[in-house]
Structure formats: C-alpha cells, structure tokens
Amino acid sequence: MQSFYILYFFITGIIFGSFYNVVGIRVPNKQLFESQRSYCPHCNHTLKWYELIPVFSFIFQRGKCRSCHKPISILYPAIELFTGILFMYSYIHFGFSKELVVSLLFMSLLAIIVVTDLRYMLIPDKILLFFLPLLVIARIWVPLTPWWSSIVGAVIGVVLLALIIIVSRGGMGGGDMKLFGLLGIVLGHKYVLLAFFLSTLYGTVLSILLIAFGLIERKKPVPFGPFIVLGTITTYFFGDTLINWYLNLFY
C-alpha cells in the first residue's frame, strides 16, 4: 500500500501542477477565468483532452503544438514534475498526518510562485492573499512549538527583507518581502532565517554558474523567486538535519 500512496500523491501532484501552470501564467494577466479551456499561446488553438495529459502530452507531441508546431515551453512539464515530486515527498516525509495538509498547501504556493517569477519576474499579491488565510488556518490547526513562532517568523521575514530592500535600494522586490512574511508563518522564527540564508546561497552560486557557462548575461536581472522556493523547500524538509549537522561539526 505504501507504493500505491506514493504513486497516488505523485500523480495527484502532476495533475495539480498542470493547473498551477495555468494559474501562474494567467493570474498576472487577469485572464484566469476569461477562458474555460487551455489554448496554445501561439495560435490560440483550443487544446483537446489528449493534449492536456500532464507530462505525457509534452513527450508524445515532442514538445510542439499539434496545430502550429511551435515549441511548447519546457516550463509546463517541469512544473508538473516538480509539483508531483513535492507532493510525493510530502507524503513520504509526513505520512498521513496533519502536517501533510500544511505541506501540500505550502508546496502548491511554492509551485505557483516558480511559474509567475520565471515567466514575469513577479510574485502576485493575489496569489499571496489567496494562500495567506489558508496557511494561517493550517498553522493554527497544526501549530509550531512554541505557538508564537509563526507570528515572530512572519515579522522577521517582512522586516528582514524590508531592510534589505532599503539598504540595496530596490535590490529585491516587494513581492519577495511579502512572500517571506508568509514563509515565516509556516516555518517559524528560526527556520525563516535559515530559508533566507539558503535562498541567498543558492541564488549566488547558481547565478555565478549560469554566468560562467554563458546561459545568462552578467547584468541581466535574475528572478529570485525560484531560489527562495529552493531554499524554503530545503529548510522545510531538512532544516533539523542541517542544523544538527552544523552543531555537530562546529561545536
């Protein structure tokens, strides 16, 4: 049965990931409910059901639209797989516990943020405001220890990013600040700092590598959202392990 549930959460994740692609692409353009059906962004061809099978349609169509034959963005299957893996690992890590509900909500937010930031370099307020009450309720239902950790974590997340924005004169965006406030609610006061450190570390190292290999230009802006997501996921699932490793290594 364990294998069945692992597969179940993976499949559920890639299905939700397909929907999160739509949300992440349409919400910034205020188009979420303008069209009932998905369509090709190049030729506006309304996609049939067999063109909407997560991951597999992309593979079967060789990454091209069946109508106009123009390339389909690799972002679509990547987010589907990404969400599937996150949902699957959430179950592996937490099992059928209350925290699993928190994790699935949290991973859903992070998946959408990756889409919006990679596509538009934007973290929409609408997305954050939608998940805010859900994650607050989830943390009340499954509180951290101590109970005030979520409140302090949210304050630290907002204040820390606000200070960085002021000092760097806009080096980071207001969306990043609001996102870290929301992350603080879920992670708590200790781990929101670790998430910020890891996000910065990932961002620095990966940006240097991308520049070194000529994949991005030196002065070209790089979306920070995906690095925040990567640092947050690492902290959420492996924060205790990282802190214990650090303490054992240096103390």
mmCIF file of C-alpha atoms in Angstrom:
data_model
loop_
_atom_site.group_PDB
_atom_site.id
_atom_site.type_symbol
_atom_site.label_atom_id
_atom_site.label_comp_id
_atom_site.label_asym_id
_atom_site.label_seq_id
_atom_site.Cartn_x
_atom_site.Cartn_y
_atom_site.Cartn_z
ATOM 1 C CA MET A 1 0.000 0.000 0.000
ATOM 2 C CA GLN A 2 2.924 2.352 0.665
ATOM 3 C CA SER A 3 3.959 2.205 -3.003
ATOM 4 C CA PHE A 4 0.358 2.858 -4.047
ATOM 5 C CA TYR A 5 0.127 6.002 -1.920
ATOM 6 C CA ILE A 6 3.492 7.260 -3.147
ATOM 7 C CA LEU A 7 2.319 6.849 -6.749
ATOM 8 C CA TYR A 8 -1.059 8.365 -5.882
ATOM 9 C CA PHE A 9 0.464 11.547 -4.472
ATOM 10 C CA PHE A 10 2.872 11.828 -7.398
ATOM 11 C CA ILE A 11 0.065 11.576 -9.956
ATOM 12 C CA THR A 12 -2.082 13.967 -7.922
ATOM 13 C CA GLY A 13 0.854 16.370 -7.836
ATOM 14 C CA ILE A 14 1.448 16.417 -11.594
ATOM 15 C CA ILE A 15 -2.294 16.966 -12.169
ATOM 16 C CA PHE A 16 -2.317 19.908 -9.759
ATOM 17 C CA GLY A 17 0.959 21.077 -11.295
ATOM 18 C CA SER A 18 -0.796 21.364 -14.652
ATOM 19 C CA PHE A 19 -3.424 23.587 -13.044
ATOM 20 C CA TYR A 20 -0.770 25.648 -11.245
ATOM 21 C CA ASN A 21 0.841 26.359 -14.616
ATOM 22 C CA VAL A 22 -2.437 27.881 -15.766
ATOM 23 C CA VAL A 23 -2.846 29.862 -12.539
ATOM 24 C CA GLY A 24 0.729 31.150 -12.612
ATOM 25 C CA ILE A 25 0.521 32.242 -16.241
ATOM 26 C CA ARG A 26 -2.981 33.728 -16.250
ATOM 27 C CA VAL A 27 -3.341 35.427 -12.856
ATOM 28 C CA PRO A 28 -0.741 38.167 -13.528
ATOM 29 C CA ASN A 29 -2.568 38.955 -16.786
ATOM 30 C CA LYS A 30 -6.019 38.824 -15.123
ATOM 31 C CA GLN A 31 -7.042 36.044 -17.514
ATOM 32 C CA LEU A 32 -7.703 33.160 -15.131
ATOM 33 C CA PHE A 33 -11.444 32.933 -15.807
ATOM 34 C CA GLU A 34 -11.556 34.523 -19.240
ATOM 35 C CA SER A 35 -11.207 31.187 -20.992
ATOM 36 C CA GLN A 36 -12.682 27.914 -19.796
ATOM 37 C CA ARG A 37 -10.271 25.851 -21.851
ATOM 38 C CA SER A 38 -6.492 25.816 -22.222
ATOM 39 C CA TYR A 39 -5.102 27.012 -25.525
ATOM 40 C CA CYS A 40 -1.850 27.363 -27.437
ATOM 41 C CA PRO A 41 -0.323 30.801 -26.732
ATOM 42 C CA HIS A 42 0.987 30.954 -30.326
ATOM 43 C CA CYS A 43 -2.044 30.044 -32.466
ATOM 44 C CA ASN A 44 -4.864 30.098 -29.839
ATOM 45 C CA HIS A 45 -5.733 26.510 -30.739
ATOM 46 C CA THR A 46 -8.076 25.123 -28.065
ATOM 47 C CA LEU A 47 -6.370 22.070 -26.630
ATOM 48 C CA LYS A 48 -8.128 18.704 -26.697
ATOM 49 C CA TRP A 49 -8.168 16.463 -23.630
ATOM 50 C CA TYR A 50 -5.368 14.275 -25.000
ATOM 51 C CA GLU A 51 -3.196 17.386 -25.373
ATOM 52 C CA LEU A 52 -3.604 18.176 -21.680
ATOM 53 C CA ILE A 53 -2.284 14.992 -20.090
ATOM 54 C CA PRO A 54 0.395 16.228 -17.659
ATOM 55 C CA VAL A 55 3.965 15.484 -18.800
ATOM 56 C CA PHE A 56 2.938 12.757 -21.248
ATOM 57 C CA SER A 57 1.292 15.084 -23.787
ATOM 58 C CA PHE A 58 4.514 17.089 -23.957
ATOM 59 C CA ILE A 59 6.506 13.902 -24.601
ATOM 60 C CA PHE A 60 4.085 12.454 -27.174
ATOM 61 C CA GLN A 61 3.917 15.771 -29.045
ATOM 62 C CA ARG A 62 7.716 16.106 -28.925
ATOM 63 C CA GLY A 63 7.391 19.452 -27.204
ATOM 64 C CA LYS A 64 5.407 21.070 -30.036
ATOM 65 C CA CYS A 65 1.834 22.270 -30.572
ATOM 66 C CA ARG A 66 -0.155 19.804 -32.709
ATOM 67 C CA SER A 67 -1.738 22.685 -34.608
ATOM 68 C CA CYS A 68 1.019 25.220 -35.361
ATOM 69 C CA HIS A 69 4.030 23.012 -34.485
ATOM 70 C CA LYS A 70 5.690 25.786 -32.493
ATOM 71 C CA PRO A 71 7.650 24.765 -29.383
ATOM 72 C CA ILE A 72 5.832 24.313 -26.070
ATOM 73 C CA SER A 73 7.654 25.872 -23.131
ATOM 74 C CA ILE A 74 9.611 23.334 -21.076
ATOM 75 C CA LEU A 75 8.206 25.166 -18.048
ATOM 76 C CA TYR A 76 4.918 23.258 -18.367
ATOM 77 C CA PRO A 77 6.192 19.686 -17.866
ATOM 78 C CA ALA A 78 8.912 20.910 -15.492
ATOM 79 C CA ILE A 79 6.363 22.416 -13.080
ATOM 80 C CA GLU A 80 4.142 19.346 -13.390
ATOM 81 C CA LEU A 81 7.025 17.061 -12.448
ATOM 82 C CA PHE A 82 8.215 19.480 -9.778
ATOM 83 C CA THR A 83 4.789 19.541 -8.109
ATOM 84 C CA GLY A 84 4.433 15.779 -8.428
ATOM 85 C CA ILE A 85 7.768 15.221 -6.685
ATOM 86 C CA LEU A 86 6.897 17.718 -3.932
ATOM 87 C CA PHE A 87 3.505 16.118 -3.265
ATOM 88 C CA MET A 88 5.048 12.648 -3.281
ATOM 89 C CA TYR A 89 7.840 13.612 -0.901
ATOM 90 C CA SER A 90 5.400 15.420 1.385
ATOM 91 C CA TYR A 91 3.629 12.102 1.889
ATOM 92 C CA ILE A 92 6.905 10.189 2.304
ATOM 93 C CA HIS A 93 8.137 12.730 4.878
ATOM 94 C CA PHE A 94 4.962 13.298 6.894
ATOM 95 C CA GLY A 95 2.732 10.314 6.132
ATOM 96 C CA PHE A 96 -0.986 10.701 6.826
ATOM 97 C CA SER A 97 -0.571 13.403 9.449
ATOM 98 C CA LYS A 98 -1.999 16.886 9.925
ATOM 99 C CA GLU A 99 1.281 18.380 8.753
ATOM 100 C CA LEU A 100 0.738 16.674 5.390
ATOM 101 C CA VAL A 101 -2.172 19.067 4.738
ATOM 102 C CA VAL A 102 0.064 22.040 5.600
ATOM 103 C CA SER A 103 2.781 20.676 3.340
ATOM 104 C CA LEU A 104 0.503 20.189 0.322
ATOM 105 C CA LEU A 105 -0.822 23.740 0.657
ATOM 106 C CA PHE A 106 2.698 25.072 1.116
ATOM 107 C CA MET A 107 4.100 23.178 -1.873
ATOM 108 C CA SER A 108 1.199 24.425 -4.002
ATOM 109 C CA LEU A 109 2.072 28.033 -3.183
ATOM 110 C CA LEU A 110 5.744 27.473 -3.972
ATOM 111 C CA ALA A 111 4.995 25.797 -7.315
ATOM 112 C CA ILE A 112 2.848 28.731 -8.457
ATOM 113 C CA ILE A 113 5.499 31.230 -7.323
ATOM 114 C CA VAL A 114 8.097 29.500 -9.512
ATOM 115 C CA VAL A 115 5.807 29.877 -12.544
ATOM 116 C CA THR A 116 4.980 33.550 -12.001
ATOM 117 C CA ASP A 117 8.539 34.599 -11.198
ATOM 118 C CA LEU A 118 10.146 32.715 -14.070
ATOM 119 C CA ARG A 119 7.513 33.941 -16.520
ATOM 120 C CA TYR A 120 7.036 37.538 -15.399
ATOM 121 C CA MET A 121 9.625 38.159 -12.636
ATOM 122 C CA LEU A 122 6.615 38.825 -10.433
ATOM 123 C CA ILE A 123 5.145 37.413 -7.215
ATOM 124 C CA PRO A 124 1.479 38.483 -7.450
ATOM 125 C CA ASP A 125 -0.309 39.823 -4.384
ATOM 126 C CA LYS A 126 -3.414 37.882 -5.433
ATOM 127 C CA ILE A 127 -1.589 34.580 -5.046
ATOM 128 C CA LEU A 128 -0.154 35.528 -1.656
ATOM 129 C CA LEU A 129 -3.503 36.848 -0.400
ATOM 130 C CA PHE A 130 -5.247 33.657 -1.515
ATOM 131 C CA PHE A 131 -2.848 31.412 0.402
ATOM 132 C CA LEU A 132 -2.481 33.690 3.450
ATOM 133 C CA PRO A 133 -5.727 32.706 5.248
ATOM 134 C CA LEU A 134 -5.312 29.061 4.249
ATOM 135 C CA LEU A 135 -1.818 28.817 5.719
ATOM 136 C CA VAL A 136 -2.765 30.830 8.827
ATOM 137 C CA ILE A 137 -5.674 28.443 9.487
ATOM 138 C CA ALA A 138 -3.399 25.468 8.773
ATOM 139 C CA ARG A 139 -0.816 26.711 11.269
ATOM 140 C CA ILE A 140 -3.499 27.327 13.892
ATOM 141 C CA TRP A 141 -4.695 23.767 13.310
ATOM 142 C CA VAL A 142 -1.127 22.404 13.346
ATOM 143 C CA PRO A 143 0.775 24.934 15.498
ATOM 144 C CA LEU A 144 4.531 25.207 15.777
ATOM 145 C CA THR A 145 6.342 24.953 19.106
ATOM 146 C CA PRO A 146 6.290 27.476 20.691
ATOM 147 C CA TRP A 147 2.926 28.698 19.421
ATOM 148 C CA TRP A 148 4.172 32.254 18.819
ATOM 149 C CA SER A 149 6.915 31.085 16.460
ATOM 150 C CA SER A 150 4.714 31.643 13.396
ATOM 151 C CA ILE A 151 3.920 35.224 14.413
ATOM 152 C CA VAL A 152 7.553 36.102 15.091
ATOM 153 C CA GLY A 153 8.605 34.276 11.930
ATOM 154 C CA ALA A 154 6.247 36.390 9.817
ATOM 155 C CA VAL A 155 7.552 39.612 11.401
ATOM 156 C CA ILE A 156 11.185 38.570 10.889
ATOM 157 C CA GLY A 157 10.515 37.641 7.269
ATOM 158 C CA VAL A 158 8.936 41.011 6.448
ATOM 159 C CA VAL A 159 11.363 43.182 8.444
ATOM 160 C CA LEU A 160 14.487 41.385 7.186
ATOM 161 C CA LEU A 161 13.512 41.763 3.536
ATOM 162 C CA ALA A 162 12.327 45.342 4.075
ATOM 163 C CA LEU A 163 15.754 46.259 5.471
ATOM 164 C CA ILE A 164 17.489 44.606 2.521
ATOM 165 C CA ILE A 165 15.257 46.473 0.065
ATOM 166 C CA ILE A 166 16.071 49.781 1.786
ATOM 167 C CA VAL A 167 19.815 49.149 2.022
ATOM 168 C CA SER A 168 20.094 47.794 -1.531
ATOM 169 C CA ARG A 169 17.761 50.499 -2.891
ATOM 170 C CA GLY A 170 15.446 48.067 -4.595
ATOM 171 C CA GLY A 171 17.803 45.126 -4.998
ATOM 172 C CA MET A 172 14.890 42.890 -4.038
ATOM 173 C CA GLY A 173 11.197 43.352 -4.714
ATOM 174 C CA GLY A 174 8.186 43.912 -2.509
ATOM 175 C CA GLY A 175 6.837 40.543 -3.624
ATOM 176 C CA ASP A 176 9.865 38.818 -2.092
ATOM 177 C CA MET A 177 9.231 40.668 1.179
ATOM 178 C CA LYS A 178 5.564 39.658 1.336
ATOM 179 C CA LEU A 179 6.449 36.093 0.392
ATOM 180 C CA PHE A 180 8.968 35.831 3.242
ATOM 181 C CA GLY A 181 6.300 37.062 5.640
ATOM 182 C CA LEU A 182 4.108 34.188 4.511
ATOM 183 C CA LEU A 183 7.010 31.740 4.710
ATOM 184 C CA GLY A 184 7.637 32.857 8.287
ATOM 185 C CA ILE A 185 4.120 31.789 9.260
ATOM 186 C CA VAL A 186 4.774 28.239 8.081
ATOM 187 C CA LEU A 187 8.446 27.869 9.018
ATOM 188 C CA GLY A 188 8.583 29.813 12.279
ATOM 189 C CA HIS A 189 11.160 32.283 13.567
ATOM 190 C CA LYS A 190 14.218 30.013 13.478
ATOM 191 C CA TYR A 191 13.742 28.422 10.120
ATOM 192 C CA VAL A 192 12.712 31.513 8.176
ATOM 193 C CA LEU A 193 16.262 32.799 8.761
ATOM 194 C CA LEU A 194 17.711 29.508 7.536
ATOM 195 C CA ALA A 195 15.454 29.673 4.469
ATOM 196 C CA PHE A 196 16.721 33.167 3.708
ATOM 197 C CA PHE A 197 20.366 32.096 4.101
ATOM 198 C CA LEU A 198 19.921 29.075 1.824
ATOM 199 C CA SER A 199 17.965 31.106 -0.746
ATOM 200 C CA THR A 200 20.792 33.624 -0.911
ATOM 201 C CA LEU A 201 23.394 30.864 -1.098
ATOM 202 C CA TYR A 202 21.575 29.055 -3.907
ATOM 203 C CA GLY A 203 20.994 32.319 -5.742
ATOM 204 C CA THR A 204 24.631 33.359 -5.549
ATOM 205 C CA VAL A 205 26.140 30.002 -6.505
ATOM 206 C CA LEU A 206 23.711 29.181 -9.310
ATOM 207 C CA SER A 207 23.851 32.709 -10.763
ATOM 208 C CA ILE A 208 27.658 32.536 -10.894
ATOM 209 C CA LEU A 209 27.446 29.170 -12.658
ATOM 210 C CA LEU A 210 24.858 30.410 -15.158
ATOM 211 C CA ILE A 211 27.013 33.438 -15.961
ATOM 212 C CA ALA A 212 30.166 31.302 -16.208
ATOM 213 C CA PHE A 213 28.519 28.976 -18.736
ATOM 214 C CA GLY A 214 27.081 31.900 -20.695
ATOM 215 C CA LEU A 215 23.471 30.953 -20.023
ATOM 216 C CA ILE A 216 22.622 34.423 -18.722
ATOM 217 C CA GLU A 217 24.163 37.852 -19.173
ATOM 218 C CA ARG A 218 26.098 39.381 -16.294
ATOM 219 C CA LYS A 219 23.847 42.447 -15.917
ATOM 220 C CA LYS A 220 20.589 40.721 -16.801
ATOM 221 C CA PRO A 221 18.099 40.557 -13.878
ATOM 222 C CA VAL A 222 17.563 37.057 -12.499
ATOM 223 C CA PRO A 223 14.276 36.118 -10.777
ATOM 224 C CA PHE A 224 14.954 35.406 -7.104
ATOM 225 C CA GLY A 225 11.678 33.552 -6.502
ATOM 226 C CA PRO A 226 12.914 30.110 -7.618
ATOM 227 C CA PHE A 227 15.909 30.424 -5.274
ATOM 228 C CA ILE A 228 13.569 31.357 -2.415
ATOM 229 C CA VAL A 229 11.497 28.289 -3.237
ATOM 230 C CA LEU A 230 14.556 26.040 -3.324
ATOM 231 C CA GLY A 231 15.864 27.403 -0.012
ATOM 232 C CA THR A 232 12.427 27.095 1.569
ATOM 233 C CA ILE A 233 11.920 23.502 0.460
ATOM 234 C CA THR A 234 15.359 22.552 1.787
ATOM 235 C CA THR A 235 14.574 24.221 5.112
ATOM 236 C CA TYR A 236 11.062 22.817 5.439
ATOM 237 C CA PHE A 237 12.045 19.198 4.885
ATOM 238 C CA PHE A 238 15.667 19.122 6.059
ATOM 239 C CA GLY A 239 16.055 22.082 8.438
ATOM 240 C CA ASP A 240 16.503 19.949 11.551
ATOM 241 C CA THR A 241 19.091 17.776 9.833
ATOM 242 C CA LEU A 242 21.078 20.786 8.599
ATOM 243 C CA ILE A 243 21.091 22.495 11.994
ATOM 244 C CA ASN A 244 22.126 19.305 13.810
ATOM 245 C CA TRP A 245 24.886 18.717 11.252
ATOM 246 C CA TYR A 246 26.146 22.277 11.740
ATOM 247 C CA LEU A 247 26.131 21.981 15.551
ATOM 248 C CA ASN A 248 27.940 18.640 15.477
ATOM 249 C CA LEU A 249 30.533 19.990 13.054
ATOM 250 C CA PHE A 250 31.421 23.217 14.836
ATOM 251 C CA TYR A 251 30.526 22.591 18.481
#
